[in-house]
mmCIF file of C-alpha atoms in Angstrom:
data_model
loop_
_atom_site.group_PDB
_atom_site.id
_atom_site.type_symbol
_atom_site.label_atom_id
_atom_site.label_comp_id
_atom_site.label_asym_id
_atom_site.label_seq_id
_atom_site.Cartn_x
_atom_site.Cartn_y
_atom_site.Cartn_z
ATOM 1 C CA LEU A 1 -1.683 -12.164 -22.623
ATOM 2 C CA THR A 2 -2.496 -15.408 -20.793
ATOM 3 C CA ALA A 3 -0.453 -16.700 -17.885
ATOM 4 C CA PRO A 4 1.438 -19.202 -20.057
ATOM 5 C CA GLU A 5 2.241 -16.471 -22.582
ATOM 6 C CA VAL A 6 3.485 -14.102 -19.878
ATOM 7 C CA LEU A 7 5.587 -16.905 -18.438
ATOM 8 C CA GLU A 8 7.141 -17.772 -21.836
ATOM 9 C CA ARG A 9 7.935 -14.144 -22.600
ATOM 10 C CA ALA A 10 9.136 -12.944 -19.210
ATOM 11 C CA ALA A 11 10.845 -16.009 -17.633
ATOM 12 C CA PRO A 12 14.233 -15.339 -19.199
ATOM 13 C CA SER A 13 14.202 -11.944 -17.429
ATOM 14 C CA VAL A 14 13.554 -13.309 -13.926
ATOM 15 C CA ILE A 15 16.560 -14.098 -11.726
ATOM 16 C CA ARG A 16 16.630 -16.246 -8.638
ATOM 17 C CA LEU A 17 18.887 -14.366 -6.179
ATOM 18 C CA GLU A 18 20.805 -15.998 -3.433
ATOM 19 C CA ALA A 19 22.376 -13.712 -0.752
ATOM 20 C CA THR A 20 24.944 -14.571 1.882
ATOM 21 C CA LEU A 21 23.848 -12.780 5.061
ATOM 22 C CA PRO A 22 25.462 -12.766 8.559
ATOM 23 C CA ASP A 23 22.659 -14.981 9.911
ATOM 24 C CA GLY A 24 22.512 -17.390 6.943
ATOM 25 C CA PRO A 25 21.459 -17.524 3.321
ATOM 26 C CA ALA A 26 18.431 -15.691 1.826
ATOM 27 C CA ILE A 27 16.587 -16.499 -1.355
ATOM 28 C CA GLY A 28 14.399 -14.205 -3.419
ATOM 29 C CA ILE A 29 13.659 -12.974 -6.853
ATOM 30 C CA GLY A 30 14.937 -10.118 -9.016
ATOM 31 C CA PHE A 31 14.300 -9.153 -12.620
ATOM 32 C CA ALA A 32 16.293 -7.527 -15.403
ATOM 33 C CA VAL A 33 15.731 -3.811 -15.968
ATOM 34 C CA SER A 34 18.589 -3.443 -18.428
ATOM 35 C CA GLY A 35 21.159 -5.700 -20.109
ATOM 36 C CA THR A 36 23.297 -5.861 -16.904
ATOM 37 C CA ARG A 37 20.994 -4.609 -14.110
ATOM 38 C CA ILE A 38 18.567 -6.310 -11.746
ATOM 39 C CA ALA A 39 15.879 -4.756 -9.610
ATOM 40 C CA THR A 40 14.777 -6.431 -6.419
ATOM 41 C CA HIS A 41 13.476 -5.786 -2.896
ATOM 42 C CA LEU A 42 16.103 -4.429 -0.481
ATOM 43 C CA ASP A 43 15.041 -6.682 2.350
ATOM 44 C CA LEU A 44 16.271 -9.691 0.425
ATOM 45 C CA ILE A 45 19.916 -8.606 0.259
ATOM 46 C CA GLU A 46 20.386 -5.924 2.881
ATOM 47 C CA GLY A 47 23.654 -6.657 4.706
ATOM 48 C CA ALA A 48 24.645 -9.398 2.259
ATOM 49 C CA SER A 49 28.418 -10.046 1.792
ATOM 50 C CA ARG A 50 27.747 -11.732 -1.535
ATOM 51 C CA VAL A 51 24.838 -12.007 -3.995
ATOM 52 C CA THR A 52 24.604 -14.387 -6.879
ATOM 53 C CA GLY A 53 21.850 -15.064 -9.385
ATOM 54 C CA ARG A 54 20.570 -17.962 -11.404
ATOM 55 C CA LEU A 55 18.865 -17.366 -14.774
ATOM 56 C CA ALA A 56 16.003 -19.442 -16.151
ATOM 57 C CA ASP A 57 18.505 -21.323 -18.352
ATOM 58 C CA GLY A 58 20.429 -22.394 -15.238
ATOM 59 C CA SER A 59 23.444 -20.160 -15.791
ATOM 60 C CA ARG A 60 24.802 -18.228 -12.815
ATOM 61 C CA ILE A 61 25.777 -14.578 -12.582
ATOM 62 C CA GLN A 62 27.627 -12.622 -9.947
ATOM 63 C CA VAL A 63 26.315 -9.300 -8.626
ATOM 64 C CA ARG A 64 29.073 -6.737 -8.514
ATOM 65 C CA ARG A 65 27.714 -3.574 -7.002
ATOM 66 C CA VAL A 66 24.683 -1.516 -6.023
ATOM 67 C CA VAL A 67 23.802 1.166 -8.647
ATOM 68 C CA ALA A 68 20.590 2.576 -7.080
ATOM 69 C CA LEU A 69 18.930 2.341 -3.739
ATOM 70 C CA ASP A 70 15.657 3.639 -2.410
ATOM 71 C CA GLU A 71 15.500 2.840 1.328
ATOM 72 C CA ALA A 72 12.057 4.387 1.840
ATOM 73 C CA ARG A 73 10.493 2.099 -0.805
ATOM 74 C CA ARG A 74 12.923 -0.760 -0.071
ATOM 75 C CA LEU A 75 14.079 -1.126 -3.656
ATOM 76 C CA ILE A 76 17.532 -1.748 -4.950
ATOM 77 C CA VAL A 77 19.089 -1.973 -8.466
ATOM 78 C CA LEU A 78 22.206 -4.195 -8.794
ATOM 79 C CA ASP A 79 24.843 -4.350 -11.504
ATOM 80 C CA THR A 80 26.074 -7.654 -12.780
ATOM 81 C CA GLU A 81 28.900 -6.232 -14.920
ATOM 82 C CA GLY A 82 28.974 -8.287 -18.006
ATOM 83 C CA ALA A 83 25.817 -10.389 -17.837
ATOM 84 C CA ARG A 84 23.540 -10.346 -20.906
ATOM 85 C CA LEU A 85 20.149 -10.000 -19.400
ATOM 86 C CA ARG A 86 16.819 -9.525 -21.225
ATOM 87 C CA PRO A 87 15.139 -6.539 -19.527
ATOM 88 C CA LEU A 88 11.397 -6.372 -18.815
ATOM 89 C CA ARG A 89 9.512 -3.256 -19.873
ATOM 90 C CA ILE A 90 8.329 -0.999 -17.090
ATOM 91 C CA GLY A 91 4.680 -0.116 -17.226
ATOM 92 C CA ALA A 92 2.521 2.521 -15.531
ATOM 93 C CA ASP A 93 0.964 1.230 -12.325
ATOM 94 C CA GLU A 94 -1.254 4.384 -12.245
ATOM 95 C CA THR A 95 -3.398 2.846 -15.070
ATOM 96 C CA LEU A 96 -4.375 -0.246 -12.996
ATOM 97 C CA VAL A 97 -8.015 -0.561 -12.166
ATOM 98 C CA PRO A 98 -9.561 -2.979 -9.623
ATOM 99 C CA GLY A 99 -10.094 -6.362 -11.233
ATOM 100 C CA ALA A 100 -7.205 -6.050 -13.713
ATOM 101 C CA THR A 101 -5.205 -9.228 -14.100
ATOM 102 C CA LEU A 102 -1.752 -9.262 -12.514
ATOM 103 C CA TYR A 103 0.937 -11.924 -12.829
ATOM 104 C CA ALA A 104 3.910 -12.543 -10.497
ATOM 105 C CA LEU A 105 6.857 -14.432 -11.876
ATOM 106 C CA GLY A 106 9.369 -16.124 -9.615
ATOM 107 C CA ASP A 107 11.389 -19.205 -8.706
ATOM 108 C CA PRO A 108 10.892 -19.597 -4.988
ATOM 109 C CA GLN A 109 11.716 -23.306 -4.879
ATOM 110 C CA GLY A 110 14.753 -22.986 -7.136
ATOM 111 C CA GLN A 111 13.530 -25.429 -9.743
ATOM 112 C CA ARG A 112 11.964 -23.313 -12.539
ATOM 113 C CA THR A 113 10.266 -20.002 -13.031
ATOM 114 C CA GLN A 114 6.579 -20.069 -12.133
ATOM 115 C CA VAL A 115 3.676 -17.710 -12.634
ATOM 116 C CA LEU A 116 1.013 -16.720 -10.126
ATOM 117 C CA GLU A 117 -2.093 -15.104 -11.450
ATOM 118 C CA GLY A 118 -4.237 -12.749 -9.454
ATOM 119 C CA SER A 119 -6.234 -9.575 -9.813
ATOM 120 C CA PHE A 120 -5.496 -6.077 -8.743
ATOM 121 C CA ARG A 121 -7.520 -5.257 -5.630
ATOM 122 C CA GLY A 122 -6.545 -1.701 -4.950
ATOM 123 C CA ARG A 123 -3.967 0.442 -3.203
ATOM 124 C CA ARG A 124 -3.164 0.381 0.443
ATOM 125 C CA ARG A 125 -0.684 1.398 3.046
ATOM 126 C CA SER A 126 0.860 -0.882 5.653
ATOM 127 C CA ALA A 127 2.345 -0.163 9.029
ATOM 128 C CA LYS A 128 5.629 -1.756 7.903
ATOM 129 C CA GLN A 129 5.881 0.393 4.777
ATOM 130 C CA PRO A 130 3.883 3.681 5.031
ATOM 131 C CA LEU A 131 4.147 4.305 1.322
ATOM 132 C CA GLU A 132 1.379 3.231 -1.068
ATOM 133 C CA LEU A 133 1.385 -0.412 -2.024
ATOM 134 C CA LEU A 134 -0.495 -2.397 -4.671
ATOM 135 C CA GLU A 135 -2.722 -5.199 -3.413
ATOM 136 C CA THR A 136 -3.186 -8.333 -5.474
ATOM 137 C CA SER A 137 -5.340 -11.410 -4.853
ATOM 138 C CA ALA A 138 -2.230 -13.540 -5.705
ATOM 139 C CA LYS A 139 -0.828 -14.923 -2.474
ATOM 140 C CA LEU A 140 2.781 -13.810 -2.509
ATOM 141 C CA THR A 141 4.536 -15.763 0.184
ATOM 142 C CA PRO A 142 7.990 -14.690 1.442
ATOM 143 C CA GLY A 143 9.850 -16.621 -1.283
ATOM 144 C CA TRP A 144 8.301 -14.226 -3.854
ATOM 145 C CA THR A 145 9.988 -11.118 -2.467
ATOM 146 C CA GLY A 146 11.386 -9.022 -5.302
ATOM 147 C CA ALA A 147 9.346 -10.723 -8.018
ATOM 148 C CA PRO A 148 7.974 -8.585 -10.841
ATOM 149 C CA LEU A 149 4.250 -7.963 -10.896
ATOM 150 C CA LEU A 150 3.215 -7.825 -14.548
ATOM 151 C CA ASP A 151 0.128 -6.501 -16.236
ATOM 152 C CA GLU A 152 -1.843 -8.218 -19.042
ATOM 153 C CA ARG A 153 0.654 -6.849 -21.570
ATOM 154 C CA GLY A 154 3.679 -8.235 -19.716
ATOM 155 C CA ARG A 155 4.897 -4.901 -18.389
ATOM 156 C CA VAL A 156 6.263 -4.484 -14.860
ATOM 157 C CA VAL A 157 3.691 -2.591 -12.749
ATOM 158 C CA GLY A 158 5.034 -3.553 -9.331
ATOM 159 C CA VAL A 159 7.671 -5.352 -7.269
ATOM 160 C CA ALA A 160 6.486 -7.959 -4.779
ATOM 161 C CA THR A 161 7.219 -6.984 -1.184
ATOM 162 C CA GLN A 162 7.410 -9.192 1.867
ATOM 163 C CA THR A 163 4.094 -10.444 3.174
ATOM 164 C CA LEU A 164 3.134 -12.783 5.942
ATOM 165 C CA ALA A 165 2.601 -16.355 4.911
ATOM 166 C CA SER A 166 -0.776 -16.217 6.644
ATOM 167 C CA GLN A 167 -2.055 -13.334 4.463
ATOM 168 C CA ALA A 168 -4.520 -14.269 1.727
ATOM 169 C CA PHE A 169 -3.205 -11.572 -0.644
ATOM 170 C CA GLY A 170 -0.001 -10.105 -1.941
ATOM 171 C CA LEU A 171 1.501 -6.582 -1.847
ATOM 172 C CA GLY A 172 3.761 -4.829 -4.344
ATOM 173 C CA ILE A 173 5.698 -1.626 -4.570
ATOM 174 C CA PRO A 174 4.357 0.456 -7.491
ATOM 175 C CA SER A 175 6.511 0.411 -10.652
ATOM 176 C CA ARG A 176 6.765 4.247 -10.704
ATOM 177 C CA ALA A 177 9.351 3.780 -7.884
ATOM 178 C CA LEU A 178 11.685 2.190 -10.414
ATOM 179 C CA GLN A 179 11.761 5.256 -12.641
#
């Protein structure tokens, strides 16, 4: 699939999350993994008293509870109780080869879902997260935290993790952590 095709197919499954934290608001991305559940990066909402989401069509949803948490990988799955989300398919990150095209979908400015295209550069470990991470040439700035990383068939192969704005690459948590 091309970047516009991935955007068209997957945008309805991407949710802009807004969290109310003790030190102020936080904004990031999540994506539907079932009809009522959203996966995202834990750093985005850890300690939040309230989390809401905005879908691509502009409608708002309320997050009700945490249904799964993996502190080591910094992933969380949230339940919206009653939302009708369109889930993305989870792919196998193990099949990625260097040079494979990756797409990140997100809404960091809160205007509309965008797509970033990059290539898979390999696997790495970081001091902040000693587990294996996926490296992409797409520059994933902090507003992309929690965004799905999709392969050329539109399947989730990773979840964008926090990176420094000065880095010339992006990092993602492998999709196998969602299973």
